[in-house]
């Protein structure tokens, strides 16, 4: 079973469209993240949820809206797509804080979703 | 704010040789984690090794080891007996453990490692 799974893996769409990327983790973690990897491979945090509560909201256009229906799922919806939104989007999960049994500190990543806006 | 810097955009190593990737970071905190992640062409982010700041002993994982210099804020990765499968982009990352931390990873710019047969 894949620990962190994202769908779709590839997404090609026209400028101005709306699209969603879904993420699910089966690790029992309480914190989930969205990262964006740009064309230069730089990874930057976008959002993070802890037990369905938004705890990180970096400087991201409000066209991007995350939603966490439960602590195992974190979806990303993007409105009015622009050329600059083309990137690979990674979902990740982790145990929130040290003190949890077997805390390892790392983030577990999904395989990434490559979004291409034409 | 914490920052992570990888000053080597590209590195090259001969198969079976040893290579060291550099990473420096800036923080005022004393409690944190440091990581090296590997991203092969498949784009999957794979954890290579982790280091807890309060542990003085350098972490090792088989052919991978780190040189953690807390005072110098340096965290280099040594790959011994390099293999063709080690070719990938390597990211150094920092995770704060201070009170009120949000648990996010802060990444360096990455180093592309080429392994020559």
JSON list of N, CA, C and O in Angstrom, two decimals, chain B residues 2 9 15 17 27 32 41 58 64 66 74 76 81 96-97 101:
[
{"chain": "B", "resi": 2, "resn": "UNK", "atom": "N", "xyz": [14.65, 30.66, 9.41]},
{"chain": "B", "resi": 2, "resn": "UNK", "atom": "CA", "xyz": [15.71, 29.70, 9.08]},
{"chain": "B", "resi": 2, "resn": "UNK", "atom": "C", "xyz": [15.92, 29.63, 7.58]},
{"chain": "B", "resi": 2, "resn": "UNK", "atom": "O", "xyz": [14.98, 29.77, 6.81]},
{"chain": "B", "resi": 9, "resn": "UNK", "atom": "N", "xyz": [25.60, 23.40, -7.06]},
{"chain": "B", "resi": 9, "resn": "UNK", "atom": "CA", "xyz": [24.45, 23.03, -7.90]},
{"chain": "B", "resi": 9, "resn": "UNK", "atom": "C", "xyz": [24.63, 21.64, -8.53]},
{"chain": "B", "resi": 9, "resn": "UNK", "atom": "O", "xyz": [23.66, 20.91, -8.68]},
{"chain": "B", "resi": 15, "resn": "UNK", "atom": "N", "xyz": [32.04, 6.05, -10.27]},
{"chain": "B", "resi": 15, "resn": "UNK", "atom": "CA", "xyz": [31.47, 4.88, -9.60]},
{"chain": "B", "resi": 15, "resn": "UNK", "atom": "C", "xyz": [32.52, 4.28, -8.66]},
{"chain": "B", "resi": 15, "resn": "UNK", "atom": "O", "xyz": [33.70, 4.19, -9.01]},
{"chain": "B", "resi": 17, "resn": "UNK", "atom": "N", "xyz": [33.72, 5.53, -6.03]},
{"chain": "B", "resi": 17, "resn": "UNK", "atom": "CA", "xyz": [34.45, 6.54, -5.29]},
{"chain": "B", "resi": 17, "resn": "UNK", "atom": "C", "xyz": [33.55, 7.18, -4.23]},
{"chain": "B", "resi": 17, "resn": "UNK", "atom": "O", "xyz": [32.36, 6.85, -4.12]},
{"chain": "B", "resi": 27, "resn": "UNK", "atom": "N", "xyz": [20.11, 29.33, 11.79]},
{"chain": "B", "resi": 27, "resn": "UNK", "atom": "CA", "xyz": [19.03, 29.26, 12.76]},
{"chain": "B", "resi": 27, "resn": "UNK", "atom": "C", "xyz": [19.51, 29.80, 14.09]},
{"chain": "B", "resi": 27, "resn": "UNK", "atom": "O", "xyz": [20.72, 29.74, 14.39]},
{"chain": "B", "resi": 32, "resn": "UNK", "atom": "N", "xyz": [16.37, 20.94, 16.70]},
{"chain": "B", "resi": 32, "resn": "UNK", "atom": "CA", "xyz": [15.86, 20.81, 15.35]},
{"chain": "B", "resi": 32, "resn": "UNK", "atom": "C", "xyz": [16.33, 19.48, 14.76]},
{"chain": "B", "resi": 32, "resn": "UNK", "atom": "O", "xyz": [17.14, 18.76, 15.35]},
{"chain": "B", "resi": 41, "resn": "UNK", "atom": "N", "xyz": [15.20, 10.75, -10.99]},
{"chain": "B", "resi": 41, "resn": "UNK", "atom": "CA", "xyz": [14.37, 11.22, -12.10]},
{"chain": "B", "resi": 41, "resn": "UNK", "atom": "C", "xyz": [12.89, 10.84, -11.97]},
{"chain": "B", "resi": 41, "resn": "UNK", "atom": "O", "xyz": [12.04, 11.49, -12.54]},
{"chain": "B", "resi": 58, "resn": "UNK", "atom": "N", "xyz": [27.41, 11.57, 14.72]},
{"chain": "B", "resi": 58, "resn": "UNK", "atom": "CA", "xyz": [26.97, 11.71, 13.34]},
{"chain": "B", "resi": 58, "resn": "UNK", "atom": "C", "xyz": [26.17, 10.49, 12.91]},
{"chain": "B", "resi": 58, "resn": "UNK", "atom": "O", "xyz": [26.54, 9.35, 13.18]},
{"chain": "B", "resi": 64, "resn": "UNK", "atom": "N", "xyz": [25.90, 5.87, 3.47]},
{"chain": "B", "resi": 64, "resn": "UNK", "atom": "CA", "xyz": [25.64, 7.29, 3.65]},
{"chain": "B", "resi": 64, "resn": "UNK", "atom": "C", "xyz": [25.97, 7.71, 5.09]},
{"chain": "B", "resi": 64, "resn": "UNK", "atom": "O", "xyz": [25.56, 7.05, 6.03]},
{"chain": "B", "resi": 66, "resn": "UNK", "atom": "N", "xyz": [26.85, 11.46, 7.64]},
{"chain": "B", "resi": 66, "resn": "UNK", "atom": "CA", "xyz": [26.86, 12.92, 7.67]},
{"chain": "B", "resi": 66, "resn": "UNK", "atom": "C", "xyz": [28.00, 13.40, 8.56]},
{"chain": "B", "resi": 66, "resn": "UNK", "atom": "O", "xyz": [28.47, 12.68, 9.44]},
{"chain": "B", "resi": 74, "resn": "UNK", "atom": "N", "xyz": [26.78, 23.38, 9.91]},
{"chain": "B", "resi": 74, "resn": "UNK", "atom": "CA", "xyz": [27.13, 22.68, 8.69]},
{"chain": "B", "resi": 74, "resn": "UNK", "atom": "C", "xyz": [26.65, 21.24, 8.77]},
{"chain": "B", "resi": 74, "resn": "UNK", "atom": "O", "xyz": [26.72, 20.60, 9.84]},
{"chain": "B", "resi": 76, "resn": "UNK", "atom": "N", "xyz": [27.05, 18.13, 6.14]},
{"chain": "B", "resi": 76, "resn": "UNK", "atom": "CA", "xyz": [27.42, 17.58, 4.84]},
{"chain": "B", "resi": 76, "resn": "UNK", "atom": "C", "xyz": [27.09, 16.09, 4.77]},
{"chain": "B", "resi": 76, "resn": "UNK", "atom": "O", "xyz": [27.05, 15.40, 5.79]},
{"chain": "B", "resi": 81, "resn": "UNK", "atom": "N", "xyz": [31.53, 4.54, -1.81]},
{"chain": "B", "resi": 81, "resn": "UNK", "atom": "CA", "xyz": [31.30, 3.47, -2.79]},
{"chain": "B", "resi": 81, "resn": "UNK", "atom": "C", "xyz": [30.11, 3.82, -3.69]},
{"chain": "B", "resi": 81, "resn": "UNK", "atom": "O", "xyz": [29.13, 3.07, -3.80]},
{"chain": "B", "resi": 96, "resn": "UNK", "atom": "N", "xyz": [12.35, 22.66, 12.33]},
{"chain": "B", "resi": 96, "resn": "UNK", "atom": "CA", "xyz": [12.40, 23.21, 13.67]},
{"chain": "B", "resi": 96, "resn": "UNK", "atom": "C", "xyz": [11.61, 22.34, 14.64]},
{"chain": "B", "resi": 96, "resn": "UNK", "atom": "O", "xyz": [10.59, 21.74, 14.27]},
{"chain": "B", "resi": 97, "resn": "UNK", "atom": "N", "xyz": [12.08, 22.27, 15.86]},
{"chain": "B", "resi": 97, "resn": "UNK", "atom": "CA", "xyz": [11.34, 21.55, 16.90]},
{"chain": "B", "resi": 97, "resn": "UNK", "atom": "C", "xyz": [11.05, 22.47, 18.09]},
{"chain": "B", "resi": 97, "resn": "UNK", "atom": "O", "xyz": [10.63, 22.01, 19.14]},
{"chain": "B", "resi": 101, "resn": "UNK", "atom": "N", "xyz": [6.40, 25.60, 16.82]},
{"chain": "B", "resi": 101, "resn": "UNK", "atom": "CA", "xyz": [6.84, 25.34, 15.44]},
{"chain": "B", "resi": 101, "resn": "UNK", "atom": "C", "xyz": [5.71, 24.68, 14.67]},
{"chain": "B", "resi": 101, "resn": "UNK", "atom": "O", "xyz": [4.86, 24.01, 15.23]}
]
